[in-house]
Structures are given as C-alpha cells and as structure tokens.
Amino acid sequence: MNQQIEPVTGRDLFRQHFEEVEDRFSSNGQSWFMNTRKAAFARFTELGIPTRKDEAWKHTSLNPFNEVEFRPSDVSDVDSKALLEGIVFHNWKAHRVVFQDGQYSEGNSAINNLPKGLTIVSLKEAFSTHREVIEEHLASYAGEDENEAFVALNTALHEDGLLVMVEKGVVVEDPIHLIYLTTSHAHPSSTHPRTLVIAEEGSQLTLIERYAGEEGSVYFTNAVSEIVLGENAHFDHYRLQDESPQSFHIGTVQIEQGRNSRYRTHAISIGSRIGRNGIAAHLDGEGIECVMNGLFLTQDDQHIDNHTRVIHAQPHCYSHEVFKGILDDHSSGAFTGRIIVKEGAQKTDAIQSSKNLLLSDDATISPDPQLEIFADDVKCTHGATIGQLDTDAIFYLRARGIDEQSARGLLTFAFANEIIEQIKIEPLRDYLEAIIARRYRKGAL
Amino acid sequence: MAIIEIKNLHAQIEGNEILKGINLTVNAGETHAIMGPNGSGKSTLASVLAGREEYEITEGEVLYHGKDLLDMDPNERACEGIFLAFQYPVEIPGVNNSYFLKTAVNAIRKHRGEEEIDPGDFLTLLREKMKLVHMDDKFLSRSINEGFSGGEKKRNEIFQMMVLDPTFAVLDETDSGLDIDALKIVADGVNEFRKDPKKAAIVVTHYQRLLNYIVPDFVHVLVDGKIVQSGGKELAFELEDKGYGWIEIEPAPAHA
Ligand SMILES: Nc1ncnc2c1ncn2[C@@H]1O[C@H](COP(=O)(O)OP(=O)(O)OP(=O)(O)O)[C@@H](O)[C@H]1O
Ligand SMILES: [Mg+2]
C-alpha cells in the first residue's frame, strides 16, 4: 500500500524553516538579535496563520497559501540580468539596490555615488555596522494588529533587507530604487524582505520599493517596511507590487511620523495570486500630513486585500486617502480603511475614499471603511463606490469613431489615471500606463 | 443623391414602441429640421441612427449611401461619416479632450486607410476650429465635458463635428439653452458644414428661432413616433404660433 506523505505547511512549515536557518542568524555579527527573533517566532507560533475567523482577515482566505510547501529561499546564482531588464528604468537617475531571492545583489545594484548624509546599507551588514540604530528601531513599530502574525514571522526569519538613513536637513535628489526580486526555483520559495528607513529632521527622500518575480514561479514574499520620519521630514514613497501571478505577497508598511512631517505613498498592487497590502501610519505630532494613494488591478482569480490604518494621535493633522480598484474576470478585492482619531486630536482633517470599478459580472469587492473617533472637533469623511464602466460614456466615445474595446480601455485608464497622474516619477508613470494599456486596451490603440 | 433613406422604421425600448414607422429621405446638400413635442421620439430617432444598442429595431430599414446602416456598429457609422451632436453630451472625467479627439480622428483615418495624423497638423486643426467656436486653449487639457456649462457642452459638440468632418450630421437640440451669441456660434458652425453640397444634416429643435440662422430645406413634425406633417421652412412659423395641437387632428401624409 502506498503511504501518502502529507505536505508540511502553515505554522509547522515555518517552524522547520526557523530551525533550518537559525544557524545563519547566530553568526555574522547578528547573534545579539537572536532573542528578538526567538520572541517573534514564539509570537508567530502563538498567533498562527490567520484564518477568515480573524476579523482582520475576514475578506481573505489563505487556503491556497496553506497548501504550498514553501522552502526558505537559498542563495541563488541565477543570472537575473534579463529579468531585471524589464524592471529597471533606463535613462533615469536613481540609487539602485537589488535583492535577489532575499540576498543583496551587489552586481545588480548601483550605489557607489551616494550623496553626503545618505546611508544605504544591507541589513545583514548593518547588524554589525549600525547596531545601535537597529536596536532602537528594527521591529519597534510594525505589526501592531492587522498583519501581526506575518510581521512576527518576518522579524524571526528575515535574512536581509535594507537600511536607509538620511541625516538631518539632507535633501536627497535622486530617488532610491529598491528592488526585491524573486527568480524561479525548482520548489516554491519564500523570502521575508525587511526595510528600515530613518529620515531625520528636515530631510527629504523618495523611495521606490518594488516587488517582482519571474512569471510563472510560485513563491511567497512576506515584506515588512518600517519608516521613521523625524520632525518636518518629507518622504515620497512608491510601493509597486508586481509579483508573478502565481505568487503570494503579504506586505506591511508602518510609518511613524513626527511633527510637521509629510508622507505620501502610492501603493500599487498588480501582481500575486493572493496579495495583502497593510499600510499603517501613526501621526504622532502636530501639523502632520499623510497622503495614501492606492491602486490595485486584479484579473483571473487574483485576490488583493488592502488594509490601511491612520492613527491621528495629535491635533492639527491631515490625512488623505484614496484607494482605487479595477477588478476583472473572477478576481476579488477588499479595502478596509481605518481612521482612528485619538482623544485630544482636535482639528483632525481626515478624508478617505474607496472607489472601485468592476469590469466583469464575476468580480467582487468589499469596501469597509471604519472610523473610530474619540475627539469632538474633527472633520472626517469617508466614502466608497462600486461601479461599472458608464455605458453612456462608452456610446459617446463609439459615436465618435472609437471602437468598443478602445473605448473601454480609455475609460478604464481614466479611472486609474486619477492615481497615476499624481506619480512624480515619469518612468514609473510610463511603466504603469503601458501595463494598463496592455491589460485593458489589448493593443487596440 | 440620397445620403440617408429611412423606411418604415419601428423601434422599441424595454417593450415600448417609440418609433412607429418613420419614413424620411435626406439628399446630399439638404438640411431637414425635425420638430415635435417632448417625448415624441426625436432623440430616439437620432440615437437609432447613431447606433445606440439599447433600442430594438422591429421593422423597417435605414440605408446610408445605399448601404444597410442598421447593420453597422456605432463606431463604424462614425467612421463612415455619421455624426450625432448629443442632446445631453456625456461628461467623461479623466479623458482629456485633445487625447480623445486624436484617438477619434485616427480611428476614422485608419478606417479610411489613411495614416495617423501628424501631431503638429492635429494641433493646428484643433486651434483653427476652436477659434470658430470661441473656445480657449485650456479646454484641450480638460476632461470631456466635465464641469462644462450647458452652452460649452453644445459648442463642444459642434467643435467635435468640425474636427471629425462628417458627411451626415444629426444635431439633437444643439440650440436648447443657448443665448443668442452662443446660438450664432453654433449656427455658423453648422452653416459652414452645410456649404459642402455632398453633405447633409438633420436638425432637431423645439424653437423656430434656430431656423432663422440655420434655414432648413424641409421641416418635419414628429408626433408619437410618426412624422405627421412635412413642409417648407414656413411650417416652423406655424408651429411656433399654434403649437402642435392643430396638426394631430389632420391626417398624416402617407409618405413624407
Ligand atoms: N429606457 C426607456 N424605457 C422606456 N421608455 C423610454 C426609455 N427611454 C426613452 N423612453 C421614452 O421614449 C419616448 C421618446 O423619448 P425621446 O427622448 O426620443 O423624445 P424626444 O422627442 O427627444 O423628447 P424631448 O423633446 O424631450 O427631447 C419618451 O416617451 C420616453 O419616455
Ligand atoms: Mg430629445
């Protein structure tokens, strides 16, 4: 009789991973961090992989994820030049940092000309060279609630990632282009990229954080970014999740904002079979501005779940959040946006909206705005819309000679463009426009 | 030469018959005015000619240059030279006017087997036509009809007509709500179009006033889905004076 070997998955699988890679963490000058890793892993074990019974995961089933026996990603020597060719932007000045299968790839990076006051160093190295910074900040912010289990898993298992520091008053002209790339493996692989950004008082920085992988490959990315903005710091963030359509992506971004600081993000999700996008900002000072623009495009049987949390902890802060979804085929999406206004956070001005376009009768979206307001002198608005393409508009365009497919493409693009036109990085805008043209206009124009 | 021949056209929507046997032939060089009470089916006729798919054609046919019009997609009709100035132009946020027009112009050129328009020539064309309808440059980067006043929307329809250069235009109440200055601008545009003897137009209006500026060759009265009276431009004066009541009791001509 044949004995079926049950695959090891979920919590047990990651226990195996932890045991397997533990040795690597106790050397390389990072043994001092081992206790944090162990505590985080214990927390993960306690929480387990979330299920739909967890309030914060009610819109997302991780069953397909739980069926895959991922391996910890090994150091790969795959030549990713060709893959990167379609990802990097040409004729564009940026400090490029590439991680391949979780490991810093010096050959693909270009960070030799850093301006004074900007530090870019791989986390693995930073454990020795910037121990104090890491001790103070790493794993100090992220994972308060929605994505807690995965943040804990990342803290326990991350092998590498990036530390970015901008000194007081330094304005970094060229953006940082951070690419986490996954190549294809014989077995489904997994990585836990970790990013830490510290922007000191009065500094200014633009970061493009990209997640990409080889088409057709099955893998798991569990990314966590922690961003600390000092007083009056300005940070422009672009997060582009463009993973392989067969992958699983759980992303968490935590922003700690100081007085008068300004954070702007464009969170764009295009790839992955199941994607989770958690962004939380803690507005802990007066006069803060926090802008979150989101765009997610789903097709086939993709599922993208967005969770945002904006905590107004102090008076006179402004947050503005617009998330747009375009859902096609059998795909589904969710948007849960929480605005929490703490006691005493008077004169808070918070706007949130979720706008969704369903391109097929089988696509679904669950918008879920949540306001928790504990101050009385505030201005908070939220709204959610779900709609199809306007048939009157389609007819109007067709009556001018434009064929139906192109008319639909044009209107779909117009919907996305409210977000895209706010992107200040021209090659990124072009890249997204091309993706949208390919997807929705199907080459008709 | 007939540009359009409408023969015994019946159309319905959601089971309600709106057009109940329309007969109308428009020859090259002619302008026909259609008047009639609210809800009589004027816009329905215009929409059916432009190809709105919600209407079901239950009887009759429409020939355009001798070809079966009802068999063509709306965009194909536009490419073949049919233009509808909408009674209620649609606002389309996020699609800017110049991009839209370029797409439309190139779709039409492609249909004719011509190359895409040169961007410089295109801009010159837009500027020239914009001047004629008194629209300023800012308009090009604005979204289609978004936030336009009623008058601006109507002028934009005429502007699009000028840029797309159709053969047969149906103007559905392009004069409604316009003050006299805007009305003259619209009329000038239509008269410019009419100069070409190969072209033809149907002008739908409620007001005889427009017909002082766009003098029609024929006036038809549409009541309850049928053309009940046809005549020369003087018919419009009579309608203005007496309303539609007197017509309905007279027998409709067998074929208008
Ligand atoms: N979707 C629909 N379902 C049912 N009836 C409709 C629908 N759309 C239009 N109608 C009806 O068709 C009739 C003709 O409408 P149409 O818009 O063609 O009139 P019109 O002559 O253009 O009127 P107006 O002068 O007010 O513009 C009206 O009675 C209208 O209520
Ligand atoms: Mg009408």
mmCIF file of C-alpha atoms and ligand atoms in Angstrom, chain B residues 42-44 87-88 172-173 204, ligand 2:
data_model
loop_
_atom_site.group_PDB
_atom_site.id
_atom_site.type_symbol
_atom_site.label_atom_id
_atom_site.label_comp_id
_atom_site.label_asym_id
_atom_site.label_seq_id
_atom_site.Cartn_x
_atom_site.Cartn_y
_atom_site.Cartn_z
ATOM 1 C CA LYS B 42 -36.861 62.773 -31.809
ATOM 2 C CA SER B 43 -33.862 61.737 -29.717
ATOM 3 C CA THR B 44 -34.790 58.113 -30.155
ATOM 4 C CA GLN B 87 -28.892 66.446 -26.747
ATOM 5 C CA TYR B 88 -27.159 65.693 -23.451
ATOM 6 C CA ASP B 172 -30.220 66.976 -31.380
ATOM 7 C CA GLU B 173 -31.381 70.219 -29.779
ATOM 8 C CA VAL B 204 -33.779 68.604 -34.165
HETATM 9 MG MG MG C 2 -34.815 64.640 -27.237
#
